[in-house]
Tab-separated table of C-alpha atoms in Angstrom:
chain	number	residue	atom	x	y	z
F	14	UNK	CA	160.223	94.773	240.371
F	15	UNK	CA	162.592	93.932	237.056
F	16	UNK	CA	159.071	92.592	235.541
F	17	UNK	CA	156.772	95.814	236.595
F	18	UNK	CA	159.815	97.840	234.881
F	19	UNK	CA	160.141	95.989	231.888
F	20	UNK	CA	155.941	96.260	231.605
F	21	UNK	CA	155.843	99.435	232.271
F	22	UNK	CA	158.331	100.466	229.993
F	23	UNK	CA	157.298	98.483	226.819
F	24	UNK	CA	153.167	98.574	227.391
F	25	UNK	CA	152.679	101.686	229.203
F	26	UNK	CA	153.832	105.612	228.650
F	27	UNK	CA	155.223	107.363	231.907
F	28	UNK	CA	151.486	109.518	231.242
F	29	UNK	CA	152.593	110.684	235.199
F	30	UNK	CA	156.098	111.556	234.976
F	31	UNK	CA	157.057	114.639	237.228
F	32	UNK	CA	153.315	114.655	238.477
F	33	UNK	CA	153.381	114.646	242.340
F	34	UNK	CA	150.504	112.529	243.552
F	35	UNK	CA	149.394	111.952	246.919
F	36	UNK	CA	147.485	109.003	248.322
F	37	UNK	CA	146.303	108.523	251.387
F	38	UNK	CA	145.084	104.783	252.381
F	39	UNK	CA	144.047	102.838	255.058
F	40	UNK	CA	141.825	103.389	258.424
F	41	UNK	CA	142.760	105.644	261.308
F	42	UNK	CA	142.840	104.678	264.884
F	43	UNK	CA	141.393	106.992	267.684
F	44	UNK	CA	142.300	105.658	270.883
F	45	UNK	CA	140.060	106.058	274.161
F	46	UNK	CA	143.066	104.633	276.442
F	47	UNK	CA	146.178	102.655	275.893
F	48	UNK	CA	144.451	99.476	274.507
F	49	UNK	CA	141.211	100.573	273.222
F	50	UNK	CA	140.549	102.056	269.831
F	51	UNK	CA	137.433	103.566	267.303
F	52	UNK	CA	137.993	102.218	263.842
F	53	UNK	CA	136.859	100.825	260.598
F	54	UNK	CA	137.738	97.427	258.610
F	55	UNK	CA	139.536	100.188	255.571
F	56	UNK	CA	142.238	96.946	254.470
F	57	UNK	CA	144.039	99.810	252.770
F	58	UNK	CA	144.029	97.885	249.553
F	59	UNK	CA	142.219	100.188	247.013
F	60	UNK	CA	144.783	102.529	247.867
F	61	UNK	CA	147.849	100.670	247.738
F	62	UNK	CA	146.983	99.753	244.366
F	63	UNK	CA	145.998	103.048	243.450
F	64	UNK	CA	149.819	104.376	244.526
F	65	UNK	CA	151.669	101.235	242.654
F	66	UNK	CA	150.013	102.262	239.388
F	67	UNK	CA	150.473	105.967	239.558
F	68	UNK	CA	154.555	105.147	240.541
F	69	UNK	CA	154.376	102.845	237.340
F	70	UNK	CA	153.154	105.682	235.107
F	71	UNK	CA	156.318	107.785	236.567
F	72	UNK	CA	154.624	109.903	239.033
F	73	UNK	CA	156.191	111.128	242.033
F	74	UNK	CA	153.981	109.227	244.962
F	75	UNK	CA	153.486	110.457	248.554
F	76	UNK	CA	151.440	107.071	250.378
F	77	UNK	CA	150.003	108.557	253.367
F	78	UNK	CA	149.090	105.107	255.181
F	79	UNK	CA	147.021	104.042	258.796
F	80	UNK	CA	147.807	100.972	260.290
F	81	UNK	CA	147.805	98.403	257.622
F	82	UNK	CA	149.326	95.157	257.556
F	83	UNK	CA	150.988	95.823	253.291
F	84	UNK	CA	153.884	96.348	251.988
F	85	UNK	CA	155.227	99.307	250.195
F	86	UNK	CA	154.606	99.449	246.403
F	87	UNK	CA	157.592	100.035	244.387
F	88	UNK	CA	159.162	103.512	244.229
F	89	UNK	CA	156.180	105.043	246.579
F	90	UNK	CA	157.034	107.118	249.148
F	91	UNK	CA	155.108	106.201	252.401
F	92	UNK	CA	154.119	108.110	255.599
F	93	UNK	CA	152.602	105.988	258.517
F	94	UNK	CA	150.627	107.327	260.807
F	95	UNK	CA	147.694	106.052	263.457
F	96	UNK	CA	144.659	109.010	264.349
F	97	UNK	CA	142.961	111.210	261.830
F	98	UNK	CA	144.694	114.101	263.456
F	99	UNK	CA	148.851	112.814	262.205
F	100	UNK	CA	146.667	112.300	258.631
F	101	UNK	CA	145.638	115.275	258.409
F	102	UNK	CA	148.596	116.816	259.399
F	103	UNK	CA	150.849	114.469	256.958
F	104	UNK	CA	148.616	115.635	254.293
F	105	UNK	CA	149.268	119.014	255.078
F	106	UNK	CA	152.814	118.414	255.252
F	107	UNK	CA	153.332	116.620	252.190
F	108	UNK	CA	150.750	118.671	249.444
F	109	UNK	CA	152.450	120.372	247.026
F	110	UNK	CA	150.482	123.265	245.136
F	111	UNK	CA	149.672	121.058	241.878
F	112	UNK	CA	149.596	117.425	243.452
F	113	UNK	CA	147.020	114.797	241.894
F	114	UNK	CA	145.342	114.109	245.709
F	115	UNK	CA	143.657	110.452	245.623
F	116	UNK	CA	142.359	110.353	249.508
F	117	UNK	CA	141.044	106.445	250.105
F	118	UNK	CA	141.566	106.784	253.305
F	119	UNK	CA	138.345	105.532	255.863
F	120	UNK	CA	139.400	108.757	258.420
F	121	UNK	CA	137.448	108.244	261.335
F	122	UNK	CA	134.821	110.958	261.624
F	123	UNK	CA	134.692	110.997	265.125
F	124	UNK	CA	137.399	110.688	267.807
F	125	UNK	CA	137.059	110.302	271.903
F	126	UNK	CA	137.165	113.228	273.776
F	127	UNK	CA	139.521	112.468	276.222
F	128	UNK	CA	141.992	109.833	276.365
F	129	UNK	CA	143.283	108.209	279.565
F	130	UNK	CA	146.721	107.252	279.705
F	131	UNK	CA	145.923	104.261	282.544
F	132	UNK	CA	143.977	101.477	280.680
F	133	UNK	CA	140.004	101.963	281.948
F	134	UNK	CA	139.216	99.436	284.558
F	135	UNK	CA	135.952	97.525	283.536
F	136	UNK	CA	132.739	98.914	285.670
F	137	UNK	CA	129.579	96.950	285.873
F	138	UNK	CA	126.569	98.599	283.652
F	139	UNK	CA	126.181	100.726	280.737
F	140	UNK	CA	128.647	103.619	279.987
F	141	UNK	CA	129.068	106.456	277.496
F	142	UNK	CA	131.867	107.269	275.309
F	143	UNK	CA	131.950	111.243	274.163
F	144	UNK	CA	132.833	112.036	270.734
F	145	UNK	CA	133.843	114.669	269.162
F	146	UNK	CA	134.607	115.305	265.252
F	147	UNK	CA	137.914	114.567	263.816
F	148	UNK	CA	139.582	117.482	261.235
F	149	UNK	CA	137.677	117.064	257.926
F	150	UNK	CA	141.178	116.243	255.804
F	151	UNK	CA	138.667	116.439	252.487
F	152	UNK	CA	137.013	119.254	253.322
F	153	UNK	CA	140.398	121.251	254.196
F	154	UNK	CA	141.995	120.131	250.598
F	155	UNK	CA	138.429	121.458	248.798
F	156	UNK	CA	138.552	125.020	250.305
F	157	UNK	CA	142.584	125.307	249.826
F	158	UNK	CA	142.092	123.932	246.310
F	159	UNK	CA	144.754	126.161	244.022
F	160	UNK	CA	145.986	123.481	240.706
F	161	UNK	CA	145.457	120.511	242.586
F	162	UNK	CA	143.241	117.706	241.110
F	163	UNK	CA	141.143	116.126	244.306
F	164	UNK	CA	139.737	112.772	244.158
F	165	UNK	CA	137.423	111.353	246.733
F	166	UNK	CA	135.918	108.105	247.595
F	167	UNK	CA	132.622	107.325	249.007
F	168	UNK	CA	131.814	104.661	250.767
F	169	UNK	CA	128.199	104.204	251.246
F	170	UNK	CA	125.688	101.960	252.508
F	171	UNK	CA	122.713	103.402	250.339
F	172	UNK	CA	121.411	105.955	248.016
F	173	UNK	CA	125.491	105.393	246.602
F	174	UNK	CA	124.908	107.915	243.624
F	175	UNK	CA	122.943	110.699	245.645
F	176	UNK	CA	125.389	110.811	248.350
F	177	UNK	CA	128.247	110.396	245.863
F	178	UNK	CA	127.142	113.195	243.821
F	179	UNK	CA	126.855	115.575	247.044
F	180	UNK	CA	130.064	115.196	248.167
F	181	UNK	CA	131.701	116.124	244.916
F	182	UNK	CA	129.951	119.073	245.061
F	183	UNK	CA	130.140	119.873	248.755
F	184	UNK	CA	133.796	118.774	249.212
F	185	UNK	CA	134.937	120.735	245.748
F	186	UNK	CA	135.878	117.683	244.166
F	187	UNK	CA	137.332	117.393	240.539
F	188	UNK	CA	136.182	113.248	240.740
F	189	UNK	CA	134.424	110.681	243.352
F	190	UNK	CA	134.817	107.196	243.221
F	191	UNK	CA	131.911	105.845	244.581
F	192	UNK	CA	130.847	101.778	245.929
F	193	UNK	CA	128.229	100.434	247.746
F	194	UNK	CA	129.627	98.484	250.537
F	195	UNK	CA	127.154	96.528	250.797
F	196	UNK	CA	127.270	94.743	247.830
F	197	UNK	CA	128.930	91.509	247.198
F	198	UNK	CA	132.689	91.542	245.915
F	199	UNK	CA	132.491	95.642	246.900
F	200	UNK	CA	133.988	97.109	249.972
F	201	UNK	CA	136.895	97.518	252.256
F	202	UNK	CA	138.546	94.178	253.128
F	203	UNK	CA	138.167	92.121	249.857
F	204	UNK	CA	140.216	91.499	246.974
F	205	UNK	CA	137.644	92.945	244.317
F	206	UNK	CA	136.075	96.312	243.659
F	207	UNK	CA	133.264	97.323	242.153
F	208	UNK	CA	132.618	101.342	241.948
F	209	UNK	CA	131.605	104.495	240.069
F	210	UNK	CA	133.685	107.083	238.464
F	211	UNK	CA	131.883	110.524	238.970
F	212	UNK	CA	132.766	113.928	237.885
F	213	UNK	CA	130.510	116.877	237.729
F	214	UNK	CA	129.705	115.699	233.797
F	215	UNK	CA	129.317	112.161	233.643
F	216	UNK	CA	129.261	109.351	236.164
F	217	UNK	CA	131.029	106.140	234.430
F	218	UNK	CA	130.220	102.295	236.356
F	219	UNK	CA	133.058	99.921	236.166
F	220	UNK	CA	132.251	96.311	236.901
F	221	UNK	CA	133.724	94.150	239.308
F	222	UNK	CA	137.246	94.202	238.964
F	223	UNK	CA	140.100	93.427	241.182
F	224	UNK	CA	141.242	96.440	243.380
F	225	UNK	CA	144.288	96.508	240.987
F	226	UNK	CA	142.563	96.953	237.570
F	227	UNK	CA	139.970	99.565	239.601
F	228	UNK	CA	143.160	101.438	240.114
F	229	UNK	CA	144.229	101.564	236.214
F	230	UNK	CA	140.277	102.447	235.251
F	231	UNK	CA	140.924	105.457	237.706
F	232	UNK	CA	144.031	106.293	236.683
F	233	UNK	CA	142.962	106.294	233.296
F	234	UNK	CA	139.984	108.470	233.832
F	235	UNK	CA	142.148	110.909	235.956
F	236	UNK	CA	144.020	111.841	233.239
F	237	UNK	CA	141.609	111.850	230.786
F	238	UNK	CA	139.735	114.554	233.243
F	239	UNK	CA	142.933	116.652	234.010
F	240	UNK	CA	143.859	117.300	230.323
F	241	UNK	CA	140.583	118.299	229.640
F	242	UNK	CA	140.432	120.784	232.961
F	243	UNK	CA	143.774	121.952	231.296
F	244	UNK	CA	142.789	122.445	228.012
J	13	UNK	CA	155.569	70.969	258.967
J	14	UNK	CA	158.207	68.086	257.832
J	15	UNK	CA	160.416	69.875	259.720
J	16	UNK	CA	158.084	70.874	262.798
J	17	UNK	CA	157.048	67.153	262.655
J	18	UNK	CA	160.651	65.921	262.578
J	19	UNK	CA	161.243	68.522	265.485
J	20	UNK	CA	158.631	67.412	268.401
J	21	UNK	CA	159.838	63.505	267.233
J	22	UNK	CA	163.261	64.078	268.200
J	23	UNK	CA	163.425	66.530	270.567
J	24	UNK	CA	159.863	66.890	272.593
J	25	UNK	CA	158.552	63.680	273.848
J	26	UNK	CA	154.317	64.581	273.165
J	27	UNK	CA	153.362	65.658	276.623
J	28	UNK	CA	149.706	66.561	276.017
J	29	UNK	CA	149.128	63.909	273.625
J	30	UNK	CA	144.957	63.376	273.632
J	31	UNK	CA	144.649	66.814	275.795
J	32	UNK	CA	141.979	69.288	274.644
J	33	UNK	CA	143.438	72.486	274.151
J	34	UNK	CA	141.005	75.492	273.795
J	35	UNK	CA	142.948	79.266	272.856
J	36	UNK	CA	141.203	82.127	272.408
J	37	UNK	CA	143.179	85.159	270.588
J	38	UNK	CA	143.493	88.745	268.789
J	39	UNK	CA	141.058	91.316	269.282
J	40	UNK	CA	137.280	91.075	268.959
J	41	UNK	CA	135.493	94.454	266.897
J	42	UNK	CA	132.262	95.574	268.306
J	43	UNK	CA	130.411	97.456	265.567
J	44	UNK	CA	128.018	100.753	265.583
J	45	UNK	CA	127.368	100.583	262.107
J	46	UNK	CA	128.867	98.772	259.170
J	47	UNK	CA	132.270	100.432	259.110
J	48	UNK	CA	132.657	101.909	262.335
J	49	UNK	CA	133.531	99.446	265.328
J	50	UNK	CA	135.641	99.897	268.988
J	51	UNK	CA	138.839	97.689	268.738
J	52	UNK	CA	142.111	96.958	270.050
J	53	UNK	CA	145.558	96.511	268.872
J	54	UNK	CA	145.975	92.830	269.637
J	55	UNK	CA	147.722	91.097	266.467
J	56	UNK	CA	146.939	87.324	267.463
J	57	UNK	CA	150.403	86.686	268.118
J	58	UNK	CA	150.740	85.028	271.391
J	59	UNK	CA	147.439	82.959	271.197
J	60	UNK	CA	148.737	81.690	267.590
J	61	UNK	CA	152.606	80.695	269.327
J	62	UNK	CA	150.453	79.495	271.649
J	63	UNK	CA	148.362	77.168	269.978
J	64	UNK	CA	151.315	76.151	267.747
J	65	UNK	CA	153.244	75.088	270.663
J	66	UNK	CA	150.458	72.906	271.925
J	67	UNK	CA	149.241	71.126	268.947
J	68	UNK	CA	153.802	70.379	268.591
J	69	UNK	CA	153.287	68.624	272.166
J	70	UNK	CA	150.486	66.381	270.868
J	71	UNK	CA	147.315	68.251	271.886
J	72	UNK	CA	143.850	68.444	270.132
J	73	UNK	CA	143.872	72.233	269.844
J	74	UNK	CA	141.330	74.745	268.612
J	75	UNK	CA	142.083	77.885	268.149
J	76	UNK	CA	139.158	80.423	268.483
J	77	UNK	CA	140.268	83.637	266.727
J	78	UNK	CA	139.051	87.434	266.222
J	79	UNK	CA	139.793	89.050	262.626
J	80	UNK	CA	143.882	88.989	262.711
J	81	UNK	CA	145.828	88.852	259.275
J	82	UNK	CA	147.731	85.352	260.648
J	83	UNK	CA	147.832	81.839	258.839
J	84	UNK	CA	146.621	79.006	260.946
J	85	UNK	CA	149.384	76.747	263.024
J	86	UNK	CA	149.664	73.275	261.765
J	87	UNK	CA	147.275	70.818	262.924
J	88	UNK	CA	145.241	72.972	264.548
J	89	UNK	CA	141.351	73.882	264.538
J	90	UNK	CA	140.336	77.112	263.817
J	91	UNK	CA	137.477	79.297	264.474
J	92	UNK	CA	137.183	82.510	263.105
J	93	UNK	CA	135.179	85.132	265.456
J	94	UNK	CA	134.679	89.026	265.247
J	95	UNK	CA	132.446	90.360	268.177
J	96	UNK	CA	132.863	89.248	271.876
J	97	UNK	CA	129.436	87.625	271.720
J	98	UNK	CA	130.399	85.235	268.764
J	99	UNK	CA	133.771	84.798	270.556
J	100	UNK	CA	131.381	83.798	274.082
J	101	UNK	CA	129.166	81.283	271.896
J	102	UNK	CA	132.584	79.589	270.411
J	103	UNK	CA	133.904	79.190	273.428
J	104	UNK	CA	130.878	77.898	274.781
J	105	UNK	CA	130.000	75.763	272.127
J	106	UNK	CA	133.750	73.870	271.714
J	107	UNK	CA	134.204	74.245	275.949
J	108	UNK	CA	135.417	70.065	277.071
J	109	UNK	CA	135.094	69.353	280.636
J	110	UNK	CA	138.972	68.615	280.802
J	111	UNK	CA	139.898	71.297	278.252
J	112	UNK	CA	142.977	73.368	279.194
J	113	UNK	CA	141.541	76.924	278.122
J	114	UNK	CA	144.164	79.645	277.435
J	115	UNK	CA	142.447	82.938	276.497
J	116	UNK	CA	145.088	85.066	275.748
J	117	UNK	CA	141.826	87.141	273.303
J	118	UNK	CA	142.137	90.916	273.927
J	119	UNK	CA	138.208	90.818	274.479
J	120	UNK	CA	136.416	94.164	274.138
J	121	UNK	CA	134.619	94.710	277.269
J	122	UNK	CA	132.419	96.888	276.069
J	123	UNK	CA	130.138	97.101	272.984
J	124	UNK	CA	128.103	99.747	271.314
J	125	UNK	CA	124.173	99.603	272.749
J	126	UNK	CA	122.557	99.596	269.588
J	127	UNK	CA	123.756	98.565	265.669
J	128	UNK	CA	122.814	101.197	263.092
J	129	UNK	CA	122.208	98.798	259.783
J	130	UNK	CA	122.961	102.361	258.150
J	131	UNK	CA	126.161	103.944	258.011
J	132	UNK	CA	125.356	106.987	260.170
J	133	UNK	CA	126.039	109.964	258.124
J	134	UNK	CA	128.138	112.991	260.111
J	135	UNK	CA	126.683	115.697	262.213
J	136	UNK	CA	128.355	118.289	263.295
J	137	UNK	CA	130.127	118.862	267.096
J	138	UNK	CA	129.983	116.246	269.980
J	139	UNK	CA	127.922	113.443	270.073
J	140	UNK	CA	128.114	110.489	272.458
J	141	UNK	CA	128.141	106.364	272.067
J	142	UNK	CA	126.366	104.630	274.181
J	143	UNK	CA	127.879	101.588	275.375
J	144	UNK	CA	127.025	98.313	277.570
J	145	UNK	CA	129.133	95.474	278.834
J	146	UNK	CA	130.052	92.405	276.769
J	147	UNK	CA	129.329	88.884	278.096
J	148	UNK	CA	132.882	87.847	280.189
J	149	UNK	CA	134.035	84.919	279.011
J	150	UNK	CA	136.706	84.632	281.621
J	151	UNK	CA	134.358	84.450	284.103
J	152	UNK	CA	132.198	82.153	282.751
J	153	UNK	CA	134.628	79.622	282.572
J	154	UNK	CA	135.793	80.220	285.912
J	155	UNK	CA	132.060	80.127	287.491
J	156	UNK	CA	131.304	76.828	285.624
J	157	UNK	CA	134.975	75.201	286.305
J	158	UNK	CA	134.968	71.470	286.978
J	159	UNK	CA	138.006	69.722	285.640
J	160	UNK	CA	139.446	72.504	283.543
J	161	UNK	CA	142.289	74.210	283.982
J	162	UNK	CA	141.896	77.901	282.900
J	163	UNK	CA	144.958	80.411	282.095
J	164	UNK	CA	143.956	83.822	281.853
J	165	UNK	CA	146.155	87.089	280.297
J	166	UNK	CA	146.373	90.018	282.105
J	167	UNK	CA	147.303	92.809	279.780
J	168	UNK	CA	148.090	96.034	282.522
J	169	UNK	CA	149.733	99.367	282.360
J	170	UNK	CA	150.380	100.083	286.204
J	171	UNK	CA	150.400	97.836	289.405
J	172	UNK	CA	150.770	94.567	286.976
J	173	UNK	CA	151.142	92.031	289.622
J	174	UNK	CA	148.699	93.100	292.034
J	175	UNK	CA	145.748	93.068	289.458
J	176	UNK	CA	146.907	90.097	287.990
J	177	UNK	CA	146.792	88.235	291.242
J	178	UNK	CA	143.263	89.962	291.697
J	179	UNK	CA	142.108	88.407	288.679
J	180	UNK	CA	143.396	85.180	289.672
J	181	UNK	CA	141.540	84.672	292.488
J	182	UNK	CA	138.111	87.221	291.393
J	183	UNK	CA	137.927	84.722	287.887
J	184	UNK	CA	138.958	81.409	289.385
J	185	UNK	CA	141.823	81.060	287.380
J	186	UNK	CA	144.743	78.443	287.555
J	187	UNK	CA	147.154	80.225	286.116
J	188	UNK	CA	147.791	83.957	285.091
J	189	UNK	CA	150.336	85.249	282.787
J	190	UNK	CA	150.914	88.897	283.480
J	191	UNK	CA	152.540	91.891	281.377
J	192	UNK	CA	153.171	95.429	281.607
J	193	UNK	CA	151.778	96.910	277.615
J	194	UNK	CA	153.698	99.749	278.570
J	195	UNK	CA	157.625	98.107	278.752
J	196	UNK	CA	159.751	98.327	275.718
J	197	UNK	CA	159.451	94.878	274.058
J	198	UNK	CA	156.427	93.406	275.180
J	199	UNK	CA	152.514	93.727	274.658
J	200	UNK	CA	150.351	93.939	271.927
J	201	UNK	CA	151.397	94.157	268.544
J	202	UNK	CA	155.260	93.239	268.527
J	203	UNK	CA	157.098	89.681	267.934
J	204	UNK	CA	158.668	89.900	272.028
J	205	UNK	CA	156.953	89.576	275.086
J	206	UNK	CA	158.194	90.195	278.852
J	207	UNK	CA	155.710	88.519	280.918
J	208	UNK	CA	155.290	86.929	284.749
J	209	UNK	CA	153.498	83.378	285.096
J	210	UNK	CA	151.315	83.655	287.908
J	211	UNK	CA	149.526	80.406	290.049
J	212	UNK	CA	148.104	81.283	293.832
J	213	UNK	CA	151.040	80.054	295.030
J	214	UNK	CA	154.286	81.482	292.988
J	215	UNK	CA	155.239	84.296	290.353
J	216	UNK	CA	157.626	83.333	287.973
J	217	UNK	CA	159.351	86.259	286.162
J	218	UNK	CA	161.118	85.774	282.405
J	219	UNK	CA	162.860	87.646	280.121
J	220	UNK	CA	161.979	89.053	277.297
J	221	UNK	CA	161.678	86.466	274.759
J	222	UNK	CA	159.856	85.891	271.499
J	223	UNK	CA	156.356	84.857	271.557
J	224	UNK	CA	157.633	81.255	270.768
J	225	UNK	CA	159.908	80.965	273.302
J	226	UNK	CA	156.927	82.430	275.717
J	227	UNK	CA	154.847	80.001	274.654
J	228	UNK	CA	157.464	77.273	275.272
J	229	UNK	CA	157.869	78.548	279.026
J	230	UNK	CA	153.566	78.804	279.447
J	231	UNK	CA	153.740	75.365	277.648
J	232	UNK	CA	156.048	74.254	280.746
J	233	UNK	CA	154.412	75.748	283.631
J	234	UNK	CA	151.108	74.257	282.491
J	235	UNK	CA	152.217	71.036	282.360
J	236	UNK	CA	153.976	71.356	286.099
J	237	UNK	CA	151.425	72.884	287.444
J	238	UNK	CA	148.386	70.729	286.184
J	239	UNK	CA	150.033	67.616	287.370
J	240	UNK	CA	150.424	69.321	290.813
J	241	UNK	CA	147.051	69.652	291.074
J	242	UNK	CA	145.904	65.966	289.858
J	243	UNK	CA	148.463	64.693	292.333
């Protein structure tokens, strides 16, 4: 911690300082019963990394986390929670009218219908599970938008940029960073990163970089995007 | 491991010295597309004490493991698994005729019916996963038993003992060891367990302890109870 300070003091401005940003990170966990869940393999990396560098530019950070198995950055604030549903409503709890919002989160989309409290017993055969659709935590901060600058991430599988691009526009995003997960050194649970910075002007491809120096590259471009929205 | 070595020297003479041990542990992830899979909470942690405390009493031990976030006990094998079906063909595949099998695995019993190579973009309102049975792996080593001896877990929420004891004698078992998820200070994803060791003729209650000093006590009871049965 003595060593981030010193760094951060004699390499880097506070270019945060006062800002309130929000992160959220992680997967969520819907649970059918007491021992069975619907998730995703979110490590909660990309968005650890993301909070440690905006607290070491001197922002005020609210780390909205899923179950993850990390510690807390320095000087972050952090919320755990477990469904899409306490997400959502930490968001809600903790946005502040002009917060930077940097969702990483992998919120399940879709949640069982019913949960049992008595752990299923197994039956012989084929089953069903019924769905239904979790709150939309994006789409909530899009239509509430007032000063806040919203950053999404999409996670896709193909057609990255086309999807990418959509959701900025759909969500009322002010940036998307985009990856394919299915290429190599991309993704969820690895170490390394390797995404797309898109804004409604330009769309800006980082190489592979560790999950750490993705988070600088974003932070960088954040603020570079929020003066000019300012200005 | 000097001082682990040092340890079972002194203080435990090597009572399965040239046993096969075979654990299976954590949770297995069934996916319906690449980021979406049904889970369960199980960190690893008893099957890991587990296979530590075996390979300190001398035995050849592999470990057969879903995705958990542990480091591998000294001098023992591991296999890394993610879906029931890999965690079947492991089994299957490192299965000795005198092996004592532990699978303390939290073993999704159900998977989704089909794989979507696509992440499946959202729709609005309900939808439904379709879901089929997973190959038992408790039962298969029970149906093809010859000189094993086969522990089973029985993870419950209500009326612990009597399915327990049902799945002794249903799966063919040796040995059961029983807890209630729902107590204070035992189950999943904590460093305590409360659990009750379980052979067709007694029930052994004990205390909450760590998931070492569990593992000591199933160590025990194994050993008792296998030499009953050569006798």
């Amino acid at each position: 911690e003595i060593q981030n300070a010193l760094e951060a003091f004699f390499t880097k401005p506070l270019t945060l300082q006062g800002v309130h940003v929000l992160v959220t990170a992680g997967p969520t966990r819907e649970m059918a019963d007491p021992v069975r869940f619907l998730s995703n393999p979110s490590s909660g990396r990309m968005g650890f990394a993301i909070a440690e560098e905006a607290a070491r530019r001197g922002a005020e950070v609210t780390l909205i986390a899923g179950p993850v198995e990390l510690s807390t950055p320095p000087e972050v604030h952090r919320v755990n929670v477990v469904s899409a549903e306490e997400m959502y409503n930490a968001v809600t709890k903790h946005l502040s009218a002009e917060a930077i919002v940097v969702k990483t989160a992998a919120v399940s989309d879709y949640r069982p219908k019913t949960y049992q409290a008595q752990k299923a017993k197994k039956e012989d055969g084929e089953t069903v599970l019924e769905l239904e659709r979790t709150p939309d935590i994006l789409k909530m901060l899009g239509e509430q938008k007032e000063a806040q600058f919203l950053v999404g991430f999409a996670a896709e599988t193909d057609e990255v940029e086309t999807y990418a691009k959509d959701k900025l526009e759909r969500k009322n995003l002010d940036m998307v960073v985009a990856n394919d997960i299915t290429a190599d050194g991309a993704g969820f649970a690895g170490d390394t990163n390797e995404v797309m910075i898109m804004t409604k002007e330009e769309t800006h491809r980082l190489p592979a970089l560790t999950k750490r120096e993705t988070s600088v590259q974003i932070w960088d471009a954040v603020e570079q995007n929020r003066c000019k929205g300012q200005g």
